[in-house]
Amino acid sequence: AILVCSAIAYRALDKSVERNTMRLLSDSVLLLSANIDAGVPIGNLSKIIGKFAGESGIRTTIIDRAGKVVLDSVADDSTMLNHLDRVEVKEALSGKTYQCLRYSQTLRAKFIYVSAPAGKGGDSEPLYCVRQSMNLKLLDAQRGIFSRQIAIFAFAATALALLISLYTARKI
């Protein structure tokens, strides 16, 4: 019973971490998008997103309508490839907020991506895509912590149940 409860707890925590990570990225992307919509110059966001990336492991990329990276919190945007063919960029530039898990050919790792449209052009189409991503290795690290904590709990609960059983058996 303890092992079954432990497995259920792990699964619930795992799903919760994934959902909360998606929510965090979505809220953050929408906040940046709202700043751009309000007229905050993209260059002014550079320091903020750079610091945020360093502390959180979340990468922010702002891409223009032509697919050119105009700001990236980790890499030199002038050396980056055109991003117009990326699904999350296409969706944001068509006016939709988008979430996905996909493998990054550039970084050779699986990432969570969240993107949203930002800024309005004269034709009311978005001027930019604000995209944030997080390497799934960060979530895997959280899963490892949960696994260890649940295993310790299960072992302690099993040992306690065994001790109570032995104590009760001696009384009989």
Coordinates of C-alpha atoms in Angstrom, one line a residue:
A1 CA 0.0 0.0 0.0
I2 CA 2.9 2.4 0.8
L3 CA 4.5 1.8 -2.5
V4 CA 1.2 2.4 -4.4
C5 CA 0.7 5.6 -2.5
S6 CA 4.3 6.6 -3.2
A7 CA 3.8 6.0 -6.9
I8 CA 0.6 8.0 -7.0
A9 CA 2.2 10.9 -5.1
Y10 CA 5.1 10.9 -7.5
R11 CA 2.8 11.0 -10.5
A12 CA 0.8 13.8 -9.0
L13 CA 3.9 15.9 -8.2
D14 CA 5.3 15.2 -11.6
K15 CA 2.2 16.5 -13.4
S16 CA 2.0 19.4 -11.0
V17 CA 5.6 20.5 -11.8
E18 CA 5.0 20.3 -15.5
R19 CA 1.7 22.3 -15.3
N20 CA 3.2 24.9 -13.0
T21 CA 6.2 25.3 -15.3
M22 CA 4.0 25.9 -18.3
R23 CA 1.9 28.4 -16.3
L24 CA 5.1 30.2 -15.1
L25 CA 6.4 30.5 -18.7
S26 CA 2.9 31.6 -20.0
D27 CA 2.6 34.3 -17.4
S28 CA 6.1 35.5 -18.0
V29 CA 5.7 35.6 -21.8
L30 CA 2.4 37.5 -21.5
L31 CA 4.0 40.0 -19.1
L32 CA 6.8 40.7 -21.6
S33 CA 4.3 40.9 -24.4
A34 CA 2.2 43.4 -22.5
N35 CA 5.4 45.5 -21.9
I36 CA 6.1 45.6 -25.6
D37 CA 2.4 46.3 -26.3
A38 CA 2.7 49.3 -23.9
G39 CA 5.6 50.7 -25.9
V40 CA 8.6 49.6 -23.7
P41 CA 11.5 49.5 -26.1
I42 CA 12.8 46.0 -26.6
G43 CA 16.4 47.1 -25.8
N44 CA 15.2 48.2 -22.3
L45 CA 14.1 44.6 -21.7
S46 CA 17.6 43.2 -22.4
K47 CA 19.0 43.6 -18.9
I48 CA 15.9 42.3 -17.2
I49 CA 15.6 39.1 -19.3
G50 CA 19.4 38.5 -19.1
K51 CA 19.3 38.5 -15.3
F52 CA 16.1 36.4 -15.3
A53 CA 17.7 33.8 -17.5
G54 CA 20.7 33.6 -15.3
E55 CA 18.7 33.1 -12.1
S56 CA 15.9 30.8 -13.5
G57 CA 17.3 28.9 -16.4
I58 CA 14.5 30.3 -18.6
R59 CA 15.6 31.6 -22.0
T60 CA 13.8 34.5 -23.6
T61 CA 13.9 35.3 -27.3
I62 CA 12.1 38.1 -29.1
I63 CA 11.7 37.5 -32.9
D64 CA 10.4 40.0 -35.5
R65 CA 7.9 39.3 -38.2
A66 CA 10.6 38.3 -40.7
G67 CA 11.9 35.7 -38.2
K68 CA 15.0 37.7 -37.2
V69 CA 16.0 37.3 -33.6
V70 CA 16.1 40.9 -32.2
L71 CA 16.9 39.9 -28.6
D72 CA 18.0 36.7 -26.9
S73 CA 18.8 36.4 -23.2
V74 CA 21.5 33.8 -23.7
A75 CA 23.0 34.0 -27.1
D76 CA 24.3 36.8 -29.4
D77 CA 21.2 37.6 -31.4
S78 CA 23.2 38.8 -34.4
T79 CA 24.6 35.3 -34.9
M80 CA 21.3 33.4 -34.7
L81 CA 19.5 31.7 -37.6
N82 CA 16.1 32.9 -38.8
H83 CA 13.4 31.5 -36.6
L84 CA 10.4 31.9 -38.9
D85 CA 10.1 28.1 -39.6
R86 CA 9.6 27.3 -35.8
V87 CA 6.1 26.3 -35.0
E88 CA 5.9 28.4 -31.8
V89 CA 7.1 31.5 -33.7
K90 CA 4.6 30.9 -36.6
E91 CA 1.7 30.6 -34.1
A92 CA 2.7 33.8 -32.1
L93 CA 3.1 35.8 -35.3
S94 CA -0.4 34.7 -36.4
G95 CA -1.7 36.2 -33.1
K96 CA -1.9 33.1 -30.9
T97 CA -0.3 32.1 -27.6
Y98 CA 1.3 28.7 -28.0
Q99 CA 2.9 26.0 -25.9
C100 CA 4.8 22.9 -26.9
L101 CA 7.5 20.4 -26.0
R102 CA 10.0 19.8 -28.8
Y103 CA 13.6 18.9 -29.5
S104 CA 15.9 21.8 -30.3
Q105 CA 18.2 21.0 -33.2
T106 CA 20.4 24.0 -32.3
L107 CA 20.9 23.0 -28.7
R108 CA 20.4 19.3 -29.1
A109 CA 18.0 19.0 -26.2
K110 CA 14.3 18.8 -25.5
F111 CA 12.7 22.0 -24.4
I112 CA 9.4 23.4 -23.2
Y113 CA 8.5 26.4 -25.4
V114 CA 5.8 29.1 -24.8
S115 CA 5.3 32.0 -27.2
A116 CA 2.9 34.9 -27.6
P117 CA 2.4 37.8 -30.0
A118 CA 3.6 41.3 -29.1
G119 CA 3.3 44.7 -30.5
K120 CA 0.9 45.7 -33.2
G121 CA 1.7 46.9 -36.7
G122 CA -0.3 49.1 -38.8
D123 CA -2.1 46.1 -40.2
S124 CA -2.9 45.0 -36.6
E125 CA -0.7 41.9 -37.1
P126 CA 1.9 41.3 -34.3
L127 CA 5.3 42.8 -34.8
Y128 CA 7.0 40.3 -32.6
C129 CA 7.0 36.9 -31.1
V130 CA 8.0 36.7 -27.5
R131 CA 9.2 33.2 -26.8
Q132 CA 10.5 31.6 -23.6
S133 CA 12.0 28.1 -23.2
M134 CA 13.2 25.8 -20.5
N135 CA 15.4 22.8 -20.9
L136 CA 13.6 19.7 -19.8
K137 CA 16.8 18.7 -17.9
L138 CA 15.7 21.3 -15.3
L139 CA 12.4 19.5 -14.8
D140 CA 14.2 16.1 -14.7
A141 CA 16.3 17.5 -11.8
Q142 CA 13.1 18.3 -10.0
R143 CA 11.8 14.8 -10.7
G144 CA 15.0 13.3 -9.3
I145 CA 14.5 15.3 -6.1
F146 CA 10.9 14.1 -5.8
S147 CA 11.9 10.5 -6.4
R148 CA 14.5 10.6 -3.7
Q149 CA 12.1 12.3 -1.2
I150 CA 9.3 9.9 -1.9
A151 CA 11.7 6.9 -1.7
I152 CA 12.9 8.1 1.7
F153 CA 9.4 8.6 2.9
A154 CA 8.3 5.1 1.6
F155 CA 11.3 3.5 3.3
A156 CA 10.6 5.3 6.6
A157 CA 6.9 4.5 6.5
T158 CA 7.7 0.8 5.7
A159 CA 10.3 0.6 8.5
L160 CA 7.8 2.2 10.9
A161 CA 5.1 -0.2 9.9
L162 CA 7.5 -3.1 10.4
L163 CA 8.5 -1.9 13.9
I164 CA 4.8 -1.4 14.9
S165 CA 4.1 -4.9 13.6
L166 CA 6.9 -6.4 15.6
Y167 CA 6.0 -4.5 18.7
T168 CA 2.3 -5.6 18.3
A169 CA 3.3 -9.2 17.6
R170 CA 5.4 -9.3 20.8
K171 CA 2.4 -8.1 22.9
I172 CA 0.3 -11.0 21.6

